[in-house]
Coordinates of C-alpha atoms in Angstrom, one line a residue:
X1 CA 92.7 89.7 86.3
X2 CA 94.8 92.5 84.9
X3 CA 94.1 92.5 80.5
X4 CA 97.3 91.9 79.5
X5 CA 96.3 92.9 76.1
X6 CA 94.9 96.4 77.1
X7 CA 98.1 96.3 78.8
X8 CA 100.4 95.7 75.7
X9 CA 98.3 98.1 73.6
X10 CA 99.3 101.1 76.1
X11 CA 102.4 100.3 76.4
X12 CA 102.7 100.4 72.2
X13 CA 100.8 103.7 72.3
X14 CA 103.5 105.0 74.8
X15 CA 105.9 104.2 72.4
X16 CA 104.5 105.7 69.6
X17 CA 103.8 108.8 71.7
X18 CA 107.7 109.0 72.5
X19 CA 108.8 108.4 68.8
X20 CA 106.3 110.5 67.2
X21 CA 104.6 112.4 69.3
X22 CA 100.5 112.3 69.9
X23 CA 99.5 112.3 65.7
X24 CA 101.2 109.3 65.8
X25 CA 99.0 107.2 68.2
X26 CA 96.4 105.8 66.3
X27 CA 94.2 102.5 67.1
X28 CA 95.6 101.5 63.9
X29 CA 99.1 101.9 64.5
X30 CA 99.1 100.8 68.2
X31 CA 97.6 97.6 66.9
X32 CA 100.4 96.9 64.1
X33 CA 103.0 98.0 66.9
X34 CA 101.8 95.6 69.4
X35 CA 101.6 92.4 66.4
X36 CA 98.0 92.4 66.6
X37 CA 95.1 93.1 63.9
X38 CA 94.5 96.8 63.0
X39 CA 90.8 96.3 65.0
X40 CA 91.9 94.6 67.7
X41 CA 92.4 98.0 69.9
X42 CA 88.4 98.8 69.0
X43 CA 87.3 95.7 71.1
X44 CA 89.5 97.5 73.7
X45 CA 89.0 100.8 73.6
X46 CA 86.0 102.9 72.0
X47 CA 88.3 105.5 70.2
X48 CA 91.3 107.1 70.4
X49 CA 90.6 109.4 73.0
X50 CA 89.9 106.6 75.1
X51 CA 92.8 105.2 74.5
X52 CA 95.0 108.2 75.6
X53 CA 93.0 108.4 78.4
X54 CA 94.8 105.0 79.9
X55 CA 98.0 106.0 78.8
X56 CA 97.6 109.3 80.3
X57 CA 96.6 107.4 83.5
X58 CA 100.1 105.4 83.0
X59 CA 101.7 108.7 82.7
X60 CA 100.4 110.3 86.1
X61 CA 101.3 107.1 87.8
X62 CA 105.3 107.7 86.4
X63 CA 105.0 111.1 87.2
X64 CA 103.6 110.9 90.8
X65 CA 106.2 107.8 91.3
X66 CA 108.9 110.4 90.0
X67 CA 108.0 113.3 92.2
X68 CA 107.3 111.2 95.5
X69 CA 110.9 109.2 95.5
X70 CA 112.3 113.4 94.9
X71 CA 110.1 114.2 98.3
X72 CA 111.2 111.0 99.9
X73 CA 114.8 112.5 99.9
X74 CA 114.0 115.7 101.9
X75 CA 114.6 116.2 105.3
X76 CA 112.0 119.3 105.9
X77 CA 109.5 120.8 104.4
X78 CA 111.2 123.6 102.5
X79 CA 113.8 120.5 100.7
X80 CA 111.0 118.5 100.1
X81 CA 108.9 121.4 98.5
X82 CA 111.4 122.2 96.4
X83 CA 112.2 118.7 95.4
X84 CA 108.6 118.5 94.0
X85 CA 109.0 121.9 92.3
X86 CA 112.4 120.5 90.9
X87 CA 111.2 116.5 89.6
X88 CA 107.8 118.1 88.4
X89 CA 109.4 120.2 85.9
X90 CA 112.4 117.9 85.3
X91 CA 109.2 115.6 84.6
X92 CA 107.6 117.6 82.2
X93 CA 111.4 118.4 80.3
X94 CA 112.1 115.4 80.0
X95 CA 108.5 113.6 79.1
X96 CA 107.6 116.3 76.8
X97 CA 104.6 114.6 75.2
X98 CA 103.6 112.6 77.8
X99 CA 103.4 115.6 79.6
X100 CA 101.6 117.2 77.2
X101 CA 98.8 114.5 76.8
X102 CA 98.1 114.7 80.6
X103 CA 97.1 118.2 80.1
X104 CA 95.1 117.9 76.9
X105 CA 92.4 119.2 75.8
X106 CA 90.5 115.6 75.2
X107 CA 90.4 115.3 79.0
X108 CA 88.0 117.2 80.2
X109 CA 87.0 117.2 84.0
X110 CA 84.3 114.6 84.4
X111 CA 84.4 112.9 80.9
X112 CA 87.2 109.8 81.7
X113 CA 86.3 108.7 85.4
X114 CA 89.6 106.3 85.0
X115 CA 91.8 109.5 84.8
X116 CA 89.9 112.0 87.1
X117 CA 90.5 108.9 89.7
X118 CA 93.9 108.9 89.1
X119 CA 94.5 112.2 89.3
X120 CA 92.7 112.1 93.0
X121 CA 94.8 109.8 94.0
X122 CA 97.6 111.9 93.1
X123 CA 96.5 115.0 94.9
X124 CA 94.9 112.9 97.7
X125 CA 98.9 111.4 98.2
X126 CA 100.2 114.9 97.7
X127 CA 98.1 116.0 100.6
X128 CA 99.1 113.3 103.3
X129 CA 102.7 112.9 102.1
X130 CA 103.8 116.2 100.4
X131 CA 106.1 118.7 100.7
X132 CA 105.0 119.9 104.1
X133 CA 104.3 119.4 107.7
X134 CA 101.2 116.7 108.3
X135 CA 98.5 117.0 105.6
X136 CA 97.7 119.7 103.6
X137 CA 94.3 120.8 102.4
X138 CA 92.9 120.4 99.2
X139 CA 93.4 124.6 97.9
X140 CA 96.9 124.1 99.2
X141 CA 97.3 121.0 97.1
X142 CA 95.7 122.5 94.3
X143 CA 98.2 125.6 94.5
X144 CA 101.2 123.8 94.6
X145 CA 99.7 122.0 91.3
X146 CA 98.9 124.8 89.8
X147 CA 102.3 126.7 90.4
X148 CA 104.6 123.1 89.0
X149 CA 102.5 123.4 85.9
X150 CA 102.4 126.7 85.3
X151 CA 106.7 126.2 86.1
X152 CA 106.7 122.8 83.6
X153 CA 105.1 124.7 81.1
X154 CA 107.3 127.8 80.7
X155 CA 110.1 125.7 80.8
X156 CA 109.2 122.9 78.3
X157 CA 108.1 126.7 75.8
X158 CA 111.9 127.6 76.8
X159 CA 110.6 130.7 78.2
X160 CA 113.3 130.3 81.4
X161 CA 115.8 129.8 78.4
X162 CA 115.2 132.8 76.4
X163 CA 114.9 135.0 79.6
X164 CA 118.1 133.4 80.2
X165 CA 116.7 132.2 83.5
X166 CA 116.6 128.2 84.9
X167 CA 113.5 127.2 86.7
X168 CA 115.6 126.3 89.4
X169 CA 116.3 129.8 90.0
X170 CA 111.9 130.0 90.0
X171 CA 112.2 127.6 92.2
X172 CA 114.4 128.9 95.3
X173 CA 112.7 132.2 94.8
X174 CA 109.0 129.6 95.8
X175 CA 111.1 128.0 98.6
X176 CA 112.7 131.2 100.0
X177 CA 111.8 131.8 103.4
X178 CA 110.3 135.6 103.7
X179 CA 113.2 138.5 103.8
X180 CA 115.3 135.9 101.7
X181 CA 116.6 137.1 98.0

């Protein structure tokens, strides 16, 4: 049976996260948001951290559900890789700070199992369903991964902006097939 309490208290943190960014998700406040007692989130989670940690799982889940529909719509490999490139960064635009907690410095390979295995099912999906031909090992994954982050990044820092560049124009130089401009 799914906690509908744990449930209610990440979906106030989210909240929060969206008004106010990450300082203002506290156990506290997610506890006054969601109507219950300011301890109530300790009997769910042990701290804060482990409370980002499941809302940072509920963030990979929108983000992976964002980036597979984009894939969905291309009809070969090359649309569909650059439909990931394309909702992966739109993503990260548009979801600054739930972006951002993804990638935090709190989660730390190996220290919250619930978010390592939801980022292996992510790149496990990626593999069988991405933006290519049949499945894709796990370096290739891992590039593509590495490449839409390093994109997201630079453009939520406005760095595409000030070089008065938009990552889409990053992106069809990824997707160009060789001898292409």
């Amino acid at each position: 049976m799914v906690d509908d309490t744990r449930t209610r208290l990440v979906d106030s943190a989210l909240r929060l996260l969206r008004e106010g960014g990450l300082d203002a998700v506290t156990l506290r406040a997610v506890g006054d948001l969601t109507g219950l007692s300011r301890t109530a989130p300790y009997r769910h989670f042990d701290d804060k951290t482990a409370l980002l940690a499941a809302l940072a799982v509920r963030v990979i889940a929108d983000l992976s559900a964002h980036v597979a529909a984009a894939i969905l719509e291309g009809t070969n490999p090359r649309d569909r890789l650059r439909a990931f490139y394309l909702s992966y960064v739109e993503y990260a635009t548009t979801h600054r700070e739930e972006y951002r907690l993804v990638f935090a410095a709190e989660f730390l390979a190996g220290h919250h199992p619930e978010l390592e295995t939801a980022i292996d099912q992510v790149t496990t999906a990626l593999g069988i369903q991405g933006p290519w031909d049949g499945p894709a090992p796990k370096a290739r994954v891992m590039a593509l991964l590495s490449t839409a982050h390093g994109l997201a990044e630079f453009a939520v820092a406005g760095q595409f902006t000030h070089k008065e560049i938009g990552y889409e124009d990053i992106v069809d130089v990824l997707v160009a097939r060789d001898g292409e401009p």
